[in-house]
Structure formats: structure tokens, C-alpha cells
């Protein structure tokens, strides 16, 4: 776990532990991070901005009305790879949980899409207050890492839970949150995830003008790629020929044949958290390719000898992999047994069984109906819907299959 080269946003709240935030800034910098500090007005009553400016070598921001023309809170939120709020006071936690944005720190918080750590620090009574506990639970449910508090001496001579974690523990919590990659509440549920989608119908050439193809339009795969981008994923789309424009925010890898698709997919799948194989891959290719157009006068084509293509998805399922594998099955009836068999035979986590024998589903239409089966025995029938809505249902199922992000602290 390393912070080397990362941009850390450090939000300092108005509590006595603010003095320890200076030590935290030093620790983060020592770990290789660039640290940008923002402070609430109350925090500046405990420690002066000059302390942090001296330590970080960067201007400290305290108000939304600084740098208005560059929309400061949005710019700072976008620059951050990970954010830590230390100390996170009762008031800050309440604002974060309630979505308030009435100063720089809280406005900035609502705009963050990176992983977020909060380090609560307050008196025991305030920590144990049901409102605070509910706020913390809410933040946790949204993927915020709650680091601490620890137990020990508090301001005014009291002892109990509420003490901010030590700076070195917080540096470790920030590094763990960054490594985990899951973003905060404003991020999509797939933020930090790498997704590979295949789409379109492969073409297996016979000669320079003829090929064996299929009726896939690519619409389902493109809708899946677009929805994954909307949910914050980094998306590679390996696409056989389609008539569709590339979805914004997606890296498209154009291929034509099944063998080209295999060559593009295998290395990308190694890096992916999820592989969704929506492409209609030709099961067979002509054994030989004639590099001159076959003329009918010269006897024509006669017969075409075929060789079986490798099953890309089955190959991924059989080799060591960490990705969740999603396959599609085009059937002319919703036969559950065959679907379940395919799920296990190809080593899949989820299979989407499509009807291809109806006018409103399957090839080259904008709607679809399907049966989704998961490795863990889940079953979901999706009645007639648009392909974009179907894509949302598939990603909902995938999100449920992805391991939840580990928690930091208590
Ligand atoms: N697939 C693949 N490589 C192939 C063929 C299919 O990766 N050479 C993937 C498709 O992208 C899709 C799923 O496998 O996700 C479709 O499988 P399908 O062709 O229906 O499976 P088969 O077992 O070949 O079909 P059938 O049971 O009808 O023979």
C-alpha cells in the first residue's frame, strides 16, 4: 500500500485534535503524497492555516468564495485521489450524512468521487449520541471509510471512546482506502472497477469481399458499456463490426474475427474486475482464406470447409482469473436447464439468457427480455424492456456479486 505520487485532500475540522492533523499532513507527505489542506472556520481557531501552508508548501483554502471563477470546491474535489477528514467533528459528520454544503469543506465533500476516510474525534457523549451513530452508519453504508475513534484521554481530562486515531494509523487508513479504490457516495457503484465488454457479431472472411457473419447489432453490448461508464467504471469495449457510434468515455478496441477478438480480450481480461461477453462470436471460421475474390466463372465457391473457433469465454472461465464472468446465451426458448448447464460448463458467475426468436427481443431491436441466472443459485426474469434498462439490471446483478469493499477501523 503506497501513497507515492497520490494527491491527498486533507479536510481539517474544528476540534482540539486539529493539532494532530499537522502531524498527519507531515506523515502523508513523508509517504510520498501531495497534500492539499482545506479547513473549516472553526478549525482555524485551533491551528492557523500558516502551519499547514508551511508543511505542505501549498495554499490552504478555507472559504468557498476564494477563487470563485475557477469553482474551487469542484476543482479541489476532482484533483483528489483520496480524501481524509481529520478531525471529523460531530458537526462535520452530521453535515456529510445530511448532504449539507454550507461552507468549503462540506461543499467539497459532496463533490468527491474518490475514496474518503473520516477520522471522528469528539467527547464520548457526543460520539455515542444516537444522531452521531446514525450519521456514521449512514456514511459507512455509502462506502466512506470510518477510521476510529480510539479510546483514551480526551480534552478536559476525560477518558473514553472519541479520541482521534494517531497520525501514523491515519496515514495507513488513507493508503488502504486508496488501494481499495471504491469511491465515496458521489461516485458510481463501479468507481475504481475495470470492466471489459465484448459486443457485435464477428465476421469470418472467406475472401476479400465475403464473410460468414451473424445478425448481432451490438446494441446490447454498447448499452452495457455505456451503463458501466455511468456507474463510474473504467471500460474497455472489444467490438466486432457494428453500425453504432462509440459510447462516450469507453476505450473501444475494434476487431473483426473471433481470433482477433480472442487476442484482444485475453490480455484485457487479466486486468478486469468484470468481463461481460455480449458479442456473438462465430463458432466456426473458413479453414482457408482466399486472398483473391473467388470468381463464379472459375467454378465459384463450391463448399466452404470450416474450422471450430476457440470459445473465448469458456477459456477465461477455465483459466485462473479474478474477474466476475458474465456470458450471454441466445436461445429460442427460455430453457432454464440449458442456461444453468452453460453457466457451469463455461465457469460463469452470471448468464443472461436472451430470447432471439421473438420480434421484440434479441437481434437488432431496441428491446429485450431475458432470464438471468447466477452461480449462487439466483434467478431473475426480466420482462420486455429497453436494452439500456436491461443493461442496468445486469450491472445491478454484477454489483451484488462483487465483493463488498473492506472497512477500515471500527
Ligand atoms: N462466446 C465466446 N466465444 C465463442 C463463442 C461464444 O466467448 N467462440 C461467448 C459469447 O460472447 C456469449 C456466450 O459465449 O457470452 C454465448 O455462448 P453460446 O454461443 O450460446 O454458447 P454455446 O455453448 O456455443 O451455444 P450452444 O449451447 O447453443 O451451442
Coordinates of C-alpha atoms and ligand atoms in Angstrom, one line a residue, residues 277 279 281-283 310-313 327-330 338 342 345-346, ligand 1:
X277 CA -19.3 -11.2 -23.1
X279 CA -20.6 -10.5 -28.5
X281 CA -18.8 -14.9 -31.6
X282 CA -18.8 -17.2 -34.7
X283 CA -18.4 -20.8 -33.6
X310 CA -12.0 -21.3 -29.6
X311 CA -14.7 -20.4 -27.1
X312 CA -13.2 -17.2 -25.6
X313 CA -15.5 -17.1 -22.6
X327 CA -22.0 -14.6 -20.5
X328 CA -24.9 -14.4 -22.8
X329 CA -26.9 -17.2 -24.3
X330 CA -29.1 -16.8 -27.3
X338 CA -29.7 -25.5 -20.6
X342 CA -23.9 -23.3 -19.8
X345 CA -19.8 -25.5 -18.2
X346 CA -18.2 -22.1 -19.0
Ligands
LIG1 N1 -18.6 -16.9 -26.7 C1 -17.3 -16.8 -26.8 N2 -16.5 -17.3 -27.7 C2 -17.1 -18.2 -28.6 C3 -18.5 -18.3 -28.6 C4 -19.2 -17.7 -27.6 O1 -16.7 -16.0 -25.9 N3 -16.3 -18.7 -29.6 C5 -19.4 -16.3 -25.7 C6 -20.4 -15.2 -26.2 O2 -19.9 -13.9 -26.2 C7 -21.6 -15.4 -25.2 C8 -21.6 -16.8 -24.9 O3 -20.2 -17.3 -25.1 O4 -21.3 -14.7 -24.0 C9 -22.5 -17.5 -25.9 O5 -22.4 -18.8 -25.8 P1 -23.1 -19.7 -26.9 O6 -22.5 -19.4 -28.2 O7 -24.6 -19.5 -26.7 O8 -22.7 -21.0 -26.3 P2 -22.6 -22.3 -27.0 O9 -22.5 -23.2 -25.9 O10 -21.7 -22.2 -28.1 O11 -24.1 -22.3 -27.6 P3 -25.0 -23.6 -27.8 O12 -25.2 -24.1 -26.4 O13 -26.2 -23.0 -28.5 O14 -24.1 -24.4 -28.6

